Amino acid sequence: MNSFQLDESVTNESKAVEFLQKHGLIPDSKKCENGHEMKLSFGKVIRWRCSLRSCRKQIGVRVGTWFQGTKMPLKTAILFIYFWANKESSGERMKKKLDLSPSTTVDWNSLLREVCVFMEKQEDSNLERKEVTVEVDKTNFAQRSRDIHFFYEFLCKK
């Protein structure tokens, strides 16, 4: 799938949620704190709502996922992840294609690297230890008046 096909298949936030559910990034089902089944409610805000009238607990669709705490529309996040995975998430490109600020691009690049590190740790804890060489390349890519931003590239050789 290329970026145009992805953009056409994820036309709005509800389609984005369906796409993320299909790929296991948002759960297909959820239970409220009282143990009742919840249903997705698609309105101005997408959220899980308890189906019992007497309960009616609500929780945001991002809660409990690694999208929790993010504000970027899910459709934009999907496209950003696509570009990031294809090494096309530079500040200029994201400004042009997704209308994102450089600081948002830096934050999301960092978030996705953190997710990869987390997943690698999860995988390592499930598998027996193996010999691995990691090369680290540190690059200064943005320098504002007081802030210096570094990009770390990790290359894992097994």
Short mmCIF file of N, CA and C in Angstrom, two decimals:
data_model
loop_
_atom_site.label_atom_id
_atom_site.label_comp_id
_atom_site.label_asym_id
_atom_site.label_seq_id
_atom_site.Cartn_x
_atom_site.Cartn_y
_atom_site.Cartn_z
N MET A 1 0.85 -1.18 0.00
CA MET A 1 0.00 0.00 0.00
C MET A 1 0.90 1.24 0.00
N ASN A 2 0.62 2.18 -0.89
CA ASN A 2 1.39 3.42 -0.90
C ASN A 2 0.63 4.50 -0.13
N SER A 3 1.24 5.68 0.01
CA SER A 3 0.64 6.74 0.83
C SER A 3 -0.69 7.24 0.25
N PHE A 4 -0.83 7.22 -1.07
CA PHE A 4 -2.09 7.66 -1.68
C PHE A 4 -3.22 6.68 -1.36
N GLN A 5 -2.93 5.39 -1.48
CA GLN A 5 -3.94 4.37 -1.16
C GLN A 5 -4.31 4.43 0.32
N LEU A 6 -3.32 4.64 1.17
CA LEU A 6 -3.57 4.74 2.60
C LEU A 6 -4.46 5.95 2.90
N ASP A 7 -4.14 7.08 2.29
CA ASP A 7 -4.92 8.30 2.49
C ASP A 7 -6.37 8.11 2.02
N GLU A 8 -6.55 7.38 0.92
CA GLU A 8 -7.90 7.13 0.40
C GLU A 8 -8.68 6.14 1.26
N SER A 9 -7.99 5.18 1.88
CA SER A 9 -8.71 4.18 2.69
C SER A 9 -9.02 4.69 4.09
N VAL A 10 -8.25 5.66 4.58
CA VAL A 10 -8.48 6.24 5.91
C VAL A 10 -8.96 7.67 5.69
N THR A 11 -10.24 7.81 5.38
CA THR A 11 -10.78 9.11 4.98
C THR A 11 -11.19 10.00 6.14
N ASN A 12 -11.43 9.41 7.32
CA ASN A 12 -11.86 10.21 8.48
C ASN A 12 -11.44 9.49 9.77
N GLU A 13 -11.79 10.07 10.89
CA GLU A 13 -11.36 9.52 12.18
C GLU A 13 -11.99 8.15 12.48
N SER A 14 -13.24 7.94 12.09
CA SER A 14 -13.84 6.62 12.36
C SER A 14 -13.16 5.54 11.52
N LYS A 15 -12.82 5.85 10.28
CA LYS A 15 -12.07 4.91 9.44
C LYS A 15 -10.67 4.69 10.01
N ALA A 16 -10.09 5.74 10.59
CA ALA A 16 -8.77 5.61 11.21
C ALA A 16 -8.83 4.65 12.39
N VAL A 17 -9.88 4.76 13.21
CA VAL A 17 -10.04 3.84 14.35
C VAL A 17 -10.19 2.41 13.84
N GLU A 18 -11.00 2.19 12.82
CA GLU A 18 -11.16 0.85 12.24
C GLU A 18 -9.83 0.31 11.74
N PHE A 19 -9.05 1.15 11.06
CA PHE A 19 -7.74 0.76 10.55
C PHE A 19 -6.82 0.36 11.71
N LEU A 20 -6.79 1.17 12.76
CA LEU A 20 -5.93 0.89 13.91
C LEU A 20 -6.39 -0.36 14.65
N GLN A 21 -7.68 -0.61 14.71
CA GLN A 21 -8.19 -1.84 15.32
C GLN A 21 -7.76 -3.05 14.49
N LYS A 22 -7.88 -2.93 13.19
CA LYS A 22 -7.50 -4.03 12.29
C LYS A 22 -6.03 -4.40 12.47
N HIS A 23 -5.20 -3.40 12.79
CA HIS A 23 -3.77 -3.63 12.94
C HIS A 23 -3.33 -3.79 14.40
N GLY A 24 -4.31 -3.91 15.30
CA GLY A 24 -4.01 -4.22 16.70
C GLY A 24 -3.48 -3.08 17.54
N LEU A 25 -3.64 -1.84 17.08
CA LEU A 25 -3.13 -0.69 17.84
C LEU A 25 -4.19 -0.07 18.74
N ILE A 26 -5.45 -0.37 18.47
CA ILE A 26 -6.57 0.02 19.32
C ILE A 26 -7.40 -1.25 19.51
N PRO A 27 -7.83 -1.54 20.74
CA PRO A 27 -8.56 -2.79 20.98
C PRO A 27 -9.91 -2.84 20.26
N ASP A 28 -10.33 -4.07 19.93
CA ASP A 28 -11.63 -4.29 19.29
C ASP A 28 -12.77 -4.21 20.29
N SER A 29 -12.47 -4.51 21.54
CA SER A 29 -13.50 -4.48 22.57
C SER A 29 -12.88 -3.97 23.87
N LYS A 30 -13.75 -3.51 24.74
CA LYS A 30 -13.28 -2.96 26.01
C LYS A 30 -14.38 -3.17 27.05
N LYS A 31 -13.97 -3.33 28.30
CA LYS A 31 -14.92 -3.43 29.41
C LYS A 31 -14.72 -2.22 30.31
N CYS A 32 -15.83 -1.74 30.87
CA CYS A 32 -15.75 -0.61 31.79
C CYS A 32 -15.19 -1.09 33.13
N GLU A 33 -14.94 -0.16 34.02
CA GLU A 33 -14.37 -0.52 35.33
C GLU A 33 -15.29 -1.42 36.14
N ASN A 34 -16.58 -1.49 35.76
CA ASN A 34 -17.53 -2.37 36.44
C ASN A 34 -17.66 -3.73 35.74
N GLY A 35 -16.87 -3.93 34.69
CA GLY A 35 -16.85 -5.22 34.00
C GLY A 35 -17.88 -5.39 32.90
N HIS A 36 -18.55 -4.32 32.51
CA HIS A 36 -19.56 -4.39 31.45
C HIS A 36 -18.92 -4.13 30.08
N GLU A 37 -19.50 -4.75 29.06
CA GLU A 37 -19.03 -4.52 27.69
C GLU A 37 -19.27 -3.07 27.29
N MET A 38 -18.31 -2.50 26.58
CA MET A 38 -18.44 -1.13 26.09
C MET A 38 -18.55 -1.14 24.57
N LYS A 39 -19.16 -0.11 24.03
CA LYS A 39 -19.28 0.05 22.58
C LYS A 39 -18.63 1.36 22.18
N LEU A 40 -18.08 1.37 20.97
CA LEU A 40 -17.48 2.61 20.46
C LEU A 40 -18.58 3.58 20.06
N SER A 41 -18.40 4.82 20.46
CA SER A 41 -19.33 5.89 20.12
C SER A 41 -18.59 6.89 19.24
N PHE A 42 -19.06 7.06 18.00
CA PHE A 42 -18.43 7.96 17.06
C PHE A 42 -19.21 9.26 17.01
N GLY A 43 -18.66 10.28 17.63
CA GLY A 43 -19.26 11.61 17.60
C GLY A 43 -18.15 12.61 17.39
N LYS A 44 -18.30 13.77 17.97
CA LYS A 44 -17.23 14.77 17.89
C LYS A 44 -15.96 14.20 18.52
N VAL A 45 -16.16 13.45 19.62
CA VAL A 45 -15.06 12.74 20.28
C VAL A 45 -15.37 11.25 20.17
N ILE A 46 -14.39 10.46 19.77
CA ILE A 46 -14.60 9.01 19.69
C ILE A 46 -14.24 8.42 21.04
N ARG A 47 -15.18 7.66 21.60
CA ARG A 47 -14.96 7.11 22.94
C ARG A 47 -15.69 5.79 23.09
N TRP A 48 -15.24 5.04 24.10
CA TRP A 48 -15.92 3.83 24.51
C TRP A 48 -17.00 4.23 25.50
N ARG A 49 -18.21 3.68 25.34
CA ARG A 49 -19.31 3.94 26.27
C ARG A 49 -19.87 2.61 26.74
N CYS A 50 -20.14 2.53 28.03
CA CYS A 50 -20.74 1.33 28.60
C CYS A 50 -22.14 1.17 28.03
N SER A 51 -22.47 -0.06 27.67
CA SER A 51 -23.77 -0.30 27.04
C SER A 51 -24.91 -0.43 28.06
N LEU A 52 -24.58 -0.55 29.34
CA LEU A 52 -25.64 -0.62 30.36
C LEU A 52 -26.13 0.78 30.70
N ARG A 53 -27.41 0.97 30.63
CA ARG A 53 -27.99 2.28 30.90
C ARG A 53 -27.71 2.75 32.33
N SER A 54 -27.69 1.81 33.26
CA SER A 54 -27.46 2.17 34.67
C SER A 54 -26.01 2.55 34.95
N CYS A 55 -25.10 2.16 34.08
CA CYS A 55 -23.66 2.42 34.30
C CYS A 55 -23.20 3.66 33.52
N ARG A 56 -23.24 3.58 32.21
CA ARG A 56 -22.88 4.67 31.29
C ARG A 56 -21.48 5.25 31.49
N LYS A 57 -20.53 4.43 31.92
CA LYS A 57 -19.14 4.89 32.03
C LYS A 57 -18.63 5.19 30.62
N GLN A 58 -17.71 6.15 30.52
CA GLN A 58 -17.13 6.53 29.24
C GLN A 58 -15.62 6.61 29.38
N ILE A 59 -14.93 6.30 28.29
CA ILE A 59 -13.47 6.40 28.28
C ILE A 59 -13.04 6.69 26.84
N GLY A 60 -12.06 7.56 26.68
CA GLY A 60 -11.58 7.92 25.35
C GLY A 60 -10.97 6.74 24.62
N VAL A 61 -11.09 6.73 23.31
CA VAL A 61 -10.61 5.61 22.49
C VAL A 61 -9.08 5.46 22.58
N ARG A 62 -8.37 6.53 22.91
CA ARG A 62 -6.91 6.48 22.99
C ARG A 62 -6.39 5.95 24.33
N VAL A 63 -7.25 6.00 25.36
CA VAL A 63 -6.82 5.59 26.70
C VAL A 63 -6.41 4.12 26.70
N GLY A 64 -5.24 3.85 27.27
CA GLY A 64 -4.74 2.48 27.34
C GLY A 64 -3.98 2.05 26.10
N THR A 65 -3.82 2.94 25.14
CA THR A 65 -3.02 2.65 23.94
C THR A 65 -1.84 3.61 23.95
N TRP A 66 -0.89 3.42 23.05
CA TRP A 66 0.22 4.36 23.04
C TRP A 66 -0.15 5.69 22.38
N PHE A 67 -1.40 5.83 21.97
CA PHE A 67 -1.91 7.12 21.50
C PHE A 67 -2.40 7.98 22.67
N GLN A 68 -2.46 7.39 23.86
CA GLN A 68 -2.93 8.14 25.04
C GLN A 68 -2.02 9.34 25.27
N GLY A 69 -2.62 10.49 25.46
CA GLY A 69 -1.85 11.71 25.69
C GLY A 69 -1.49 12.46 24.42
N THR A 70 -1.76 11.87 23.26
CA THR A 70 -1.48 12.56 22.00
C THR A 70 -2.72 13.30 21.54
N LYS A 71 -2.50 14.36 20.79
CA LYS A 71 -3.61 15.18 20.31
C LYS A 71 -3.78 15.13 18.80
N MET A 72 -2.78 14.60 18.11
CA MET A 72 -2.83 14.55 16.66
C MET A 72 -4.02 13.69 16.21
N PRO A 73 -4.76 14.15 15.20
CA PRO A 73 -5.83 13.31 14.67
C PRO A 73 -5.28 11.93 14.28
N LEU A 74 -6.06 10.89 14.52
CA LEU A 74 -5.58 9.52 14.27
C LEU A 74 -5.25 9.30 12.80
N LYS A 75 -6.00 9.91 11.89
CA LYS A 75 -5.69 9.78 10.46
C LYS A 75 -4.29 10.34 10.18
N THR A 76 -3.99 11.50 10.74
CA THR A 76 -2.67 12.11 10.56
C THR A 76 -1.60 11.22 11.18
N ALA A 77 -1.89 10.65 12.35
CA ALA A 77 -0.93 9.77 13.02
C ALA A 77 -0.62 8.55 12.16
N ILE A 78 -1.64 7.97 11.54
CA ILE A 78 -1.42 6.81 10.67
C ILE A 78 -0.51 7.18 9.51
N LEU A 79 -0.78 8.31 8.88
CA LEU A 79 0.07 8.75 7.77
C LEU A 79 1.48 9.05 8.24
N PHE A 80 1.61 9.68 9.42
CA PHE A 80 2.94 9.97 9.95
C PHE A 80 3.70 8.67 10.18
N ILE A 81 3.04 7.67 10.77
CA ILE A 81 3.69 6.38 11.02
C ILE A 81 4.13 5.75 9.70
N TYR A 82 3.30 5.86 8.68
CA TYR A 82 3.66 5.33 7.36
C TYR A 82 4.93 6.01 6.85
N PHE A 83 4.95 7.35 6.89
CA PHE A 83 6.12 8.08 6.40
C PHE A 83 7.35 7.77 7.26
N TRP A 84 7.16 7.66 8.56
CA TRP A 84 8.27 7.36 9.47
C TRP A 84 8.86 5.98 9.15
N ALA A 85 8.00 5.00 8.95
CA ALA A 85 8.46 3.64 8.65
C ALA A 85 9.20 3.59 7.33
N ASN A 86 8.88 4.51 6.43
CA ASN A 86 9.55 4.57 5.13
C ASN A 86 10.66 5.61 5.10
N LYS A 87 11.07 6.08 6.28
CA LYS A 87 12.16 7.05 6.45
C LYS A 87 11.91 8.33 5.66
N GLU A 88 10.67 8.81 5.71
CA GLU A 88 10.28 10.03 5.01
C GLU A 88 9.66 11.04 5.96
N SER A 89 10.08 11.03 7.23
CA SER A 89 9.42 11.90 8.22
C SER A 89 10.25 13.12 8.60
N SER A 90 10.95 13.69 7.64
CA SER A 90 11.72 14.90 7.93
C SER A 90 10.76 16.07 8.19
N GLY A 91 11.26 17.08 8.87
CA GLY A 91 10.44 18.23 9.21
C GLY A 91 9.81 18.90 8.01
N GLU A 92 10.60 19.13 6.97
CA GLU A 92 10.08 19.78 5.76
C GLU A 92 8.98 18.95 5.10
N ARG A 93 9.24 17.67 4.98
CA ARG A 93 8.27 16.78 4.32
C ARG A 93 6.96 16.72 5.10
N MET A 94 7.05 16.64 6.43
CA MET A 94 5.84 16.55 7.25
C MET A 94 5.07 17.88 7.24
N LYS A 95 5.79 18.99 7.14
CA LYS A 95 5.14 20.30 7.02
C LYS A 95 4.34 20.34 5.72
N LYS A 96 4.96 19.86 4.65
CA LYS A 96 4.35 19.91 3.33
C LYS A 96 3.19 18.91 3.20
N LYS A 97 3.40 17.67 3.63
CA LYS A 97 2.41 16.62 3.40
C LYS A 97 1.30 16.58 4.45
N LEU A 98 1.65 16.86 5.72
CA LEU A 98 0.67 16.71 6.79
C LEU A 98 0.40 18.01 7.55
N ASP A 99 1.05 19.09 7.14
CA ASP A 99 0.88 20.39 7.79
C ASP A 99 1.22 20.33 9.28
N LEU A 100 2.34 19.68 9.60
CA LEU A 100 2.79 19.56 10.99
C LEU A 100 3.94 20.51 11.26
N SER A 101 3.97 21.04 12.46
CA SER A 101 5.07 21.93 12.84
C SER A 101 6.34 21.10 13.06
N PRO A 102 7.51 21.73 12.96
CA PRO A 102 8.76 21.00 13.22
C PRO A 102 8.80 20.38 14.61
N SER A 103 8.27 21.07 15.62
CA SER A 103 8.32 20.51 16.98
C SER A 103 7.42 19.27 17.10
N THR A 104 6.27 19.28 16.43
CA THR A 104 5.40 18.09 16.43
C THR A 104 6.10 16.93 15.74
N THR A 105 6.76 17.22 14.64
CA THR A 105 7.50 16.19 13.91
C THR A 105 8.59 15.59 14.79
N VAL A 106 9.34 16.43 15.49
CA VAL A 106 10.39 15.95 16.39
C VAL A 106 9.78 15.08 17.49
N ASP A 107 8.68 15.55 18.09
CA ASP A 107 8.02 14.79 19.16
C ASP A 107 7.55 13.42 18.67
N TRP A 108 6.94 13.37 17.50
CA TRP A 108 6.43 12.09 16.99
C TRP A 108 7.55 11.17 16.54
N ASN A 109 8.62 11.71 15.98
CA ASN A 109 9.78 10.87 15.66
C ASN A 109 10.31 10.23 16.94
N SER A 110 10.40 11.02 18.01
CA SER A 110 10.88 10.50 19.30
C SER A 110 9.91 9.45 19.86
N LEU A 111 8.62 9.74 19.80
CA LEU A 111 7.61 8.80 20.30
C LEU A 111 7.73 7.45 19.59
N LEU A 112 7.86 7.48 18.28
CA LEU A 112 7.93 6.22 17.53
C LEU A 112 9.22 5.46 17.82
N ARG A 113 10.32 6.17 18.04
CA ARG A 113 11.55 5.49 18.45
C ARG A 113 11.37 4.85 19.82
N GLU A 114 10.70 5.57 20.74
CA GLU A 114 10.44 5.01 22.08
C GLU A 114 9.56 3.77 21.99
N VAL A 115 8.57 3.78 21.13
CA VAL A 115 7.70 2.61 20.95
C VAL A 115 8.54 1.44 20.45
N CYS A 116 9.44 1.69 19.51
CA CYS A 116 10.30 0.62 19.00
C CYS A 116 11.19 0.05 20.10
N VAL A 117 11.78 0.92 20.90
CA VAL A 117 12.63 0.47 22.01
C VAL A 117 11.80 -0.36 22.99
N PHE A 118 10.60 0.11 23.32
CA PHE A 118 9.71 -0.62 24.22
C PHE A 118 9.39 -2.00 23.66
N MET A 119 9.03 -2.05 22.37
CA MET A 119 8.68 -3.33 21.75
C MET A 119 9.89 -4.26 21.70
N GLU A 120 11.06 -3.72 21.46
CA GLU A 120 12.28 -4.53 21.44
C GLU A 120 12.53 -5.12 22.83
N LYS A 121 12.32 -4.31 23.87
CA LYS A 121 12.49 -4.81 25.24
C LYS A 121 11.48 -5.91 25.54
N GLN A 122 10.24 -5.73 25.07
CA GLN A 122 9.21 -6.76 25.27
C GLN A 122 9.63 -8.05 24.58
N GLU A 123 10.12 -7.92 23.36
CA GLU A 123 10.55 -9.10 22.60
C GLU A 123 11.71 -9.78 23.29
N ASP A 124 12.69 -8.99 23.76
CA ASP A 124 13.85 -9.56 24.43
C ASP A 124 13.46 -10.29 25.70
N SER A 125 12.46 -9.79 26.42
CA SER A 125 12.06 -10.46 27.66
C SER A 125 11.34 -11.77 27.36
N ASN A 126 10.79 -11.91 26.17
CA ASN A 126 10.09 -13.14 25.80
C ASN A 126 11.00 -14.17 25.14
N LEU A 127 12.12 -13.73 24.65
CA LEU A 127 13.05 -14.64 23.98
C LEU A 127 14.29 -14.81 24.83
N GLU A 128 15.04 -15.89 24.57
CA GLU A 128 16.28 -16.04 25.31
C GLU A 128 17.29 -15.02 24.81
N ARG A 129 18.24 -14.65 25.68
CA ARG A 129 19.23 -13.62 25.34
C ARG A 129 20.09 -14.08 24.17
N LYS A 130 20.47 -13.13 23.34
CA LYS A 130 21.31 -13.44 22.20
C LYS A 130 22.38 -12.37 22.06
N GLU A 131 23.43 -12.67 21.33
CA GLU A 131 24.50 -11.71 21.10
C GLU A 131 24.03 -10.66 20.10
N VAL A 132 24.11 -9.39 20.48
CA VAL A 132 23.65 -8.31 19.62
C VAL A 132 24.66 -7.17 19.67
N THR A 133 24.96 -6.58 18.52
CA THR A 133 25.80 -5.40 18.45
C THR A 133 24.91 -4.23 18.05
N VAL A 134 25.00 -3.13 18.80
CA VAL A 134 24.20 -1.95 18.49
C VAL A 134 25.13 -0.79 18.18
N GLU A 135 24.96 -0.20 16.99
CA GLU A 135 25.71 0.99 16.61
C GLU A 135 24.82 2.20 16.85
N VAL A 136 25.37 3.25 17.46
CA VAL A 136 24.60 4.46 17.74
C VAL A 136 25.25 5.63 17.01
N ASP A 137 24.43 6.36 16.24
CA ASP A 137 24.89 7.55 15.54
C ASP A 137 24.13 8.74 16.10
N LYS A 138 24.85 9.73 16.63
CA LYS A 138 24.23 10.91 17.23
C LYS A 138 24.46 12.10 16.31
N THR A 139 23.36 12.77 15.92
CA THR A 139 23.44 13.90 15.00
C THR A 139 22.70 15.08 15.58
N ASN A 140 23.32 16.27 15.54
CA ASN A 140 22.65 17.51 15.95
C ASN A 140 21.88 18.00 14.73
N PHE A 141 20.53 17.94 14.78
CA PHE A 141 19.78 18.31 13.59
C PHE A 141 19.00 19.61 13.72
N ALA A 142 18.85 20.14 14.92
CA ALA A 142 18.12 21.40 15.08
C ALA A 142 18.67 22.12 16.30
N GLN A 143 18.92 23.39 16.14
CA GLN A 143 19.42 24.16 17.26
C GLN A 143 18.65 25.47 17.32
N ARG A 144 17.83 25.60 18.35
CA ARG A 144 17.10 26.84 18.56
C ARG A 144 17.91 27.69 19.51
N SER A 145 17.35 28.80 19.93
CA SER A 145 18.09 29.73 20.79
C SER A 145 18.71 29.05 22.01
N ARG A 146 17.96 28.22 22.71
CA ARG A 146 18.50 27.55 23.90
C ARG A 146 18.44 26.04 23.81
N ASP A 147 17.61 25.53 22.95
CA ASP A 147 17.41 24.08 22.88
C ASP A 147 18.27 23.49 21.77
N ILE A 148 18.90 22.39 22.07
CA ILE A 148 19.64 21.64 21.07
C ILE A 148 18.96 20.29 20.96
N HIS A 149 18.59 19.89 19.75
CA HIS A 149 17.91 18.62 19.54
C HIS A 149 18.87 17.66 18.85
N PHE A 150 18.90 16.44 19.34
CA PHE A 150 19.73 15.42 18.75
C PHE A 150 18.86 14.29 18.22
N PHE A 151 19.30 13.70 17.15
CA PHE A 151 18.66 12.53 16.57
C PHE A 151 19.59 11.36 16.81
N TYR A 152 19.08 10.32 17.42
CA TYR A 152 19.86 9.11 17.65
C TYR A 152 19.36 8.04 16.69
N GLU A 153 20.27 7.46 15.94
CA GLU A 153 19.90 6.37 15.05
C GLU A 153 20.53 5.10 15.60
N PHE A 154 19.70 4.10 15.83
CA PHE A 154 20.17 2.84 16.37
C PHE A 154 20.12 1.79 15.27
N LEU A 155 21.23 1.12 15.08
CA LEU A 155 21.29 0.05 14.10
C LEU A 155 21.64 -1.22 14.84
N CYS A 156 20.75 -2.17 14.81
CA CYS A 156 20.93 -3.42 15.56
C CYS A 156 21.41 -4.50 14.60
N LYS A 157 22.56 -5.08 14.90
CA LYS A 157 23.09 -6.17 14.08
C LYS A 157 23.04 -7.45 14.91
N LYS A 158 22.36 -8.45 14.38
CA LYS A 158 22.24 -9.72 15.13
C LYS A 158 23.20 -10.73 14.56
#
